[in-house]
Amino acid sequence: MSLRTVVSAAEIEIVRIDTAPSPRFSIEIDKAEQLAGLKIVLNYPADLLIYTDGTKTDITSSFMYVINDKQPGRLILVMASAKGISGKSVELFNLEFTHIANRETRVDDLKIEQCELMSEFLKTIPCELNSSQLQIEKSQ
């Protein structure tokens, strides 16, 4: 006799919080079960936006974090905590950008390229990326 457990993957997505005066976005997970570590690689249009700030949320306040923003157009966010968090529709981290002034108007994408999640028991948590991309319109 064998028992099977179906594990559905957690889904990570970017949600727009505000667009003016500085575009702000939230990285969210649909369900977290003892989530204690993550690595997210995010791409954004470097000719439209400049990354200016990142902040933890209330639920991730105990996490340590590092953002590698050395390469324009790409952010690498790493977060870790000794104790994991659990919940549904959890807001993990907020990002703030500044528009680059330009007369040209076009639409471009902000999207998560890669995601790795870890539980407090040091087990990999299956993760899927929301395939929708946020469209960023260049300010005039």
CSV table of C-alpha atoms in Angstrom, one decimal:
chain,number,residue,atom,x,y,z
A,1,MET,CA,0.0,0.0,0.0
A,2,SER,CA,1.4,3.4,-0.9
A,3,LEU,CA,0.2,6.9,-0.2
A,4,ARG,CA,0.7,9.7,-2.6
A,5,THR,CA,0.7,13.3,-1.7
A,6,VAL,CA,0.0,15.8,-4.5
A,7,VAL,CA,2.0,18.9,-3.9
A,8,SER,CA,0.9,21.9,-5.9
A,9,ALA,CA,3.4,24.6,-6.6
A,10,ALA,CA,3.3,28.0,-5.0
A,11,GLU,CA,2.8,30.8,-7.6
A,12,ILE,CA,4.8,33.9,-7.5
A,13,GLU,CA,3.7,37.1,-9.2
A,14,ILE,CA,4.3,40.9,-9.4
A,15,VAL,CA,1.4,43.1,-8.5
A,16,ARG,CA,1.2,46.8,-9.3
A,17,ILE,CA,0.7,48.9,-6.1
A,18,ASP,CA,0.9,52.5,-7.5
A,19,THR,CA,2.1,54.2,-10.6
A,20,ALA,CA,2.5,57.8,-9.6
A,21,PRO,CA,4.8,59.6,-8.9
A,22,SER,CA,7.1,56.5,-8.7
A,23,PRO,CA,6.0,53.1,-9.9
A,24,ARG,CA,5.7,50.6,-7.0
A,25,PHE,CA,5.2,46.9,-7.2
A,26,SER,CA,4.7,44.0,-4.8
A,27,ILE,CA,6.1,40.5,-5.1
A,28,GLU,CA,3.4,38.1,-3.8
A,29,ILE,CA,3.0,34.4,-3.4
A,30,ASP,CA,-0.4,32.7,-3.5
A,31,LYS,CA,0.4,30.3,-0.7
A,32,ALA,CA,3.3,30.1,1.7
A,33,GLU,CA,3.9,27.0,3.9
A,34,GLN,CA,6.8,27.5,6.3
A,35,LEU,CA,8.6,29.6,3.6
A,36,ALA,CA,12.0,30.6,5.1
A,37,GLY,CA,14.1,31.5,2.1
A,38,LEU,CA,13.7,32.7,-1.5
A,39,LYS,CA,15.7,33.9,-4.5
A,40,ILE,CA,13.9,35.8,-7.2
A,41,VAL,CA,15.4,37.2,-10.4
A,42,LEU,CA,13.4,40.0,-11.9
A,43,ASN,CA,13.9,41.8,-15.2
A,44,TYR,CA,12.7,45.3,-15.8
A,45,PRO,CA,13.1,47.8,-18.7
A,46,ALA,CA,16.3,49.7,-17.8
A,47,ASP,CA,15.6,52.3,-20.4
A,48,LEU,CA,12.2,53.1,-18.7
A,49,LEU,CA,12.9,52.6,-15.0
A,50,ILE,CA,15.6,53.0,-12.4
A,51,TYR,CA,15.3,50.8,-9.3
A,52,THR,CA,15.3,53.1,-6.2
A,53,ASP,CA,14.2,51.1,-3.2
A,54,GLY,CA,13.0,47.8,-1.8
A,55,THR,CA,11.2,47.1,1.5
A,56,LYS,CA,10.1,44.1,3.5
A,57,THR,CA,6.5,43.7,4.4
A,58,ASP,CA,5.0,43.1,7.9
A,59,ILE,CA,5.0,39.3,7.5
A,60,THR,CA,8.6,39.3,6.2
A,61,SER,CA,9.9,41.7,8.8
A,62,SER,CA,12.0,39.0,10.5
A,63,PHE,CA,13.7,38.1,7.2
A,64,MET,CA,17.2,39.2,6.2
A,65,TYR,CA,17.5,40.3,2.6
A,66,VAL,CA,19.9,41.4,0.0
A,67,ILE,CA,19.1,43.0,-3.4
A,68,ASN,CA,21.7,42.8,-6.1
A,69,ASP,CA,21.0,45.7,-8.4
A,70,LYS,CA,24.4,46.0,-10.1
A,71,GLN,CA,23.1,45.2,-13.5
A,72,PRO,CA,20.5,47.7,-14.8
A,73,GLY,CA,17.4,45.9,-15.9
A,74,ARG,CA,17.9,43.0,-13.5
A,75,LEU,CA,17.3,42.6,-9.8
A,76,ILE,CA,18.2,39.6,-7.7
A,77,LEU,CA,16.4,39.4,-4.4
A,78,VAL,CA,17.5,36.9,-1.7
A,79,MET,CA,15.6,36.6,1.6
A,80,ALA,CA,16.1,34.2,4.5
A,81,SER,CA,14.8,33.6,8.0
A,82,ALA,CA,15.3,30.9,10.6
A,83,LYS,CA,11.5,30.6,11.1
A,84,GLY,CA,9.2,30.2,8.1
A,85,ILE,CA,6.0,32.0,7.3
A,86,SER,CA,2.7,30.6,6.2
A,87,GLY,CA,-0.4,32.1,4.7
A,88,LYS,CA,-2.4,32.7,1.5
A,89,SER,CA,-1.9,35.7,-0.8
A,90,VAL,CA,1.2,36.7,1.1
A,91,GLU,CA,2.9,40.0,0.1
A,92,LEU,CA,6.7,39.3,0.4
A,93,PHE,CA,8.5,42.4,-0.8
A,94,ASN,CA,7.8,45.8,-2.3
A,95,LEU,CA,9.9,47.5,-5.0
A,96,GLU,CA,10.0,51.1,-6.0
A,97,PHE,CA,11.3,52.6,-9.2
A,98,THR,CA,11.7,56.0,-10.8
A,99,HIS,CA,10.6,56.7,-14.4
A,100,ILE,CA,13.3,57.9,-16.8
A,101,ALA,CA,12.1,61.0,-18.5
A,102,ASN,CA,11.8,60.6,-22.2
A,103,ARG,CA,9.4,62.0,-24.9
A,104,GLU,CA,9.1,58.6,-26.5
A,105,THR,CA,6.1,56.5,-25.3
A,106,ARG,CA,6.1,52.7,-25.5
A,107,VAL,CA,5.0,49.7,-23.4
A,108,ASP,CA,7.5,47.3,-22.0
A,109,ASP,CA,7.5,44.4,-19.4
A,110,LEU,CA,8.4,43.9,-15.8
A,111,LYS,CA,8.6,40.1,-15.1
A,112,ILE,CA,10.1,37.5,-12.8
A,113,GLU,CA,12.6,35.3,-14.7
A,114,GLN,CA,13.5,32.8,-12.0
A,115,CYS,CA,12.3,31.8,-8.5
A,116,GLU,CA,13.6,29.4,-5.9
A,117,LEU,CA,11.8,28.8,-2.6
A,118,MET,CA,13.0,27.0,0.6
A,119,SER,CA,11.1,25.9,3.7
A,120,GLU,CA,12.4,26.3,7.2
A,121,PHE,CA,13.2,22.5,7.1
A,122,LEU,CA,15.6,23.3,4.2
A,123,LYS,CA,13.4,21.6,1.6
A,124,THR,CA,12.8,23.0,-1.8
A,125,ILE,CA,9.3,24.3,-2.3
A,126,PRO,CA,7.9,23.9,-5.8
A,127,CYS,CA,7.4,27.2,-7.5
A,128,GLU,CA,5.6,28.5,-10.6
A,129,LEU,CA,5.9,31.9,-12.1
A,130,ASN,CA,2.7,33.7,-13.0
A,131,SER,CA,3.1,34.1,-16.8
A,132,SER,CA,1.4,37.4,-17.0
A,133,GLN,CA,3.7,40.4,-17.4
A,134,LEU,CA,3.1,43.9,-16.1
A,135,GLN,CA,3.2,46.5,-18.8
A,136,ILE,CA,5.1,49.7,-18.0
A,137,GLU,CA,4.3,52.7,-20.1
A,138,LYS,CA,7.1,55.2,-20.4
A,139,SER,CA,6.3,58.6,-18.8
A,140,GLN,CA,6.2,61.6,-21.1
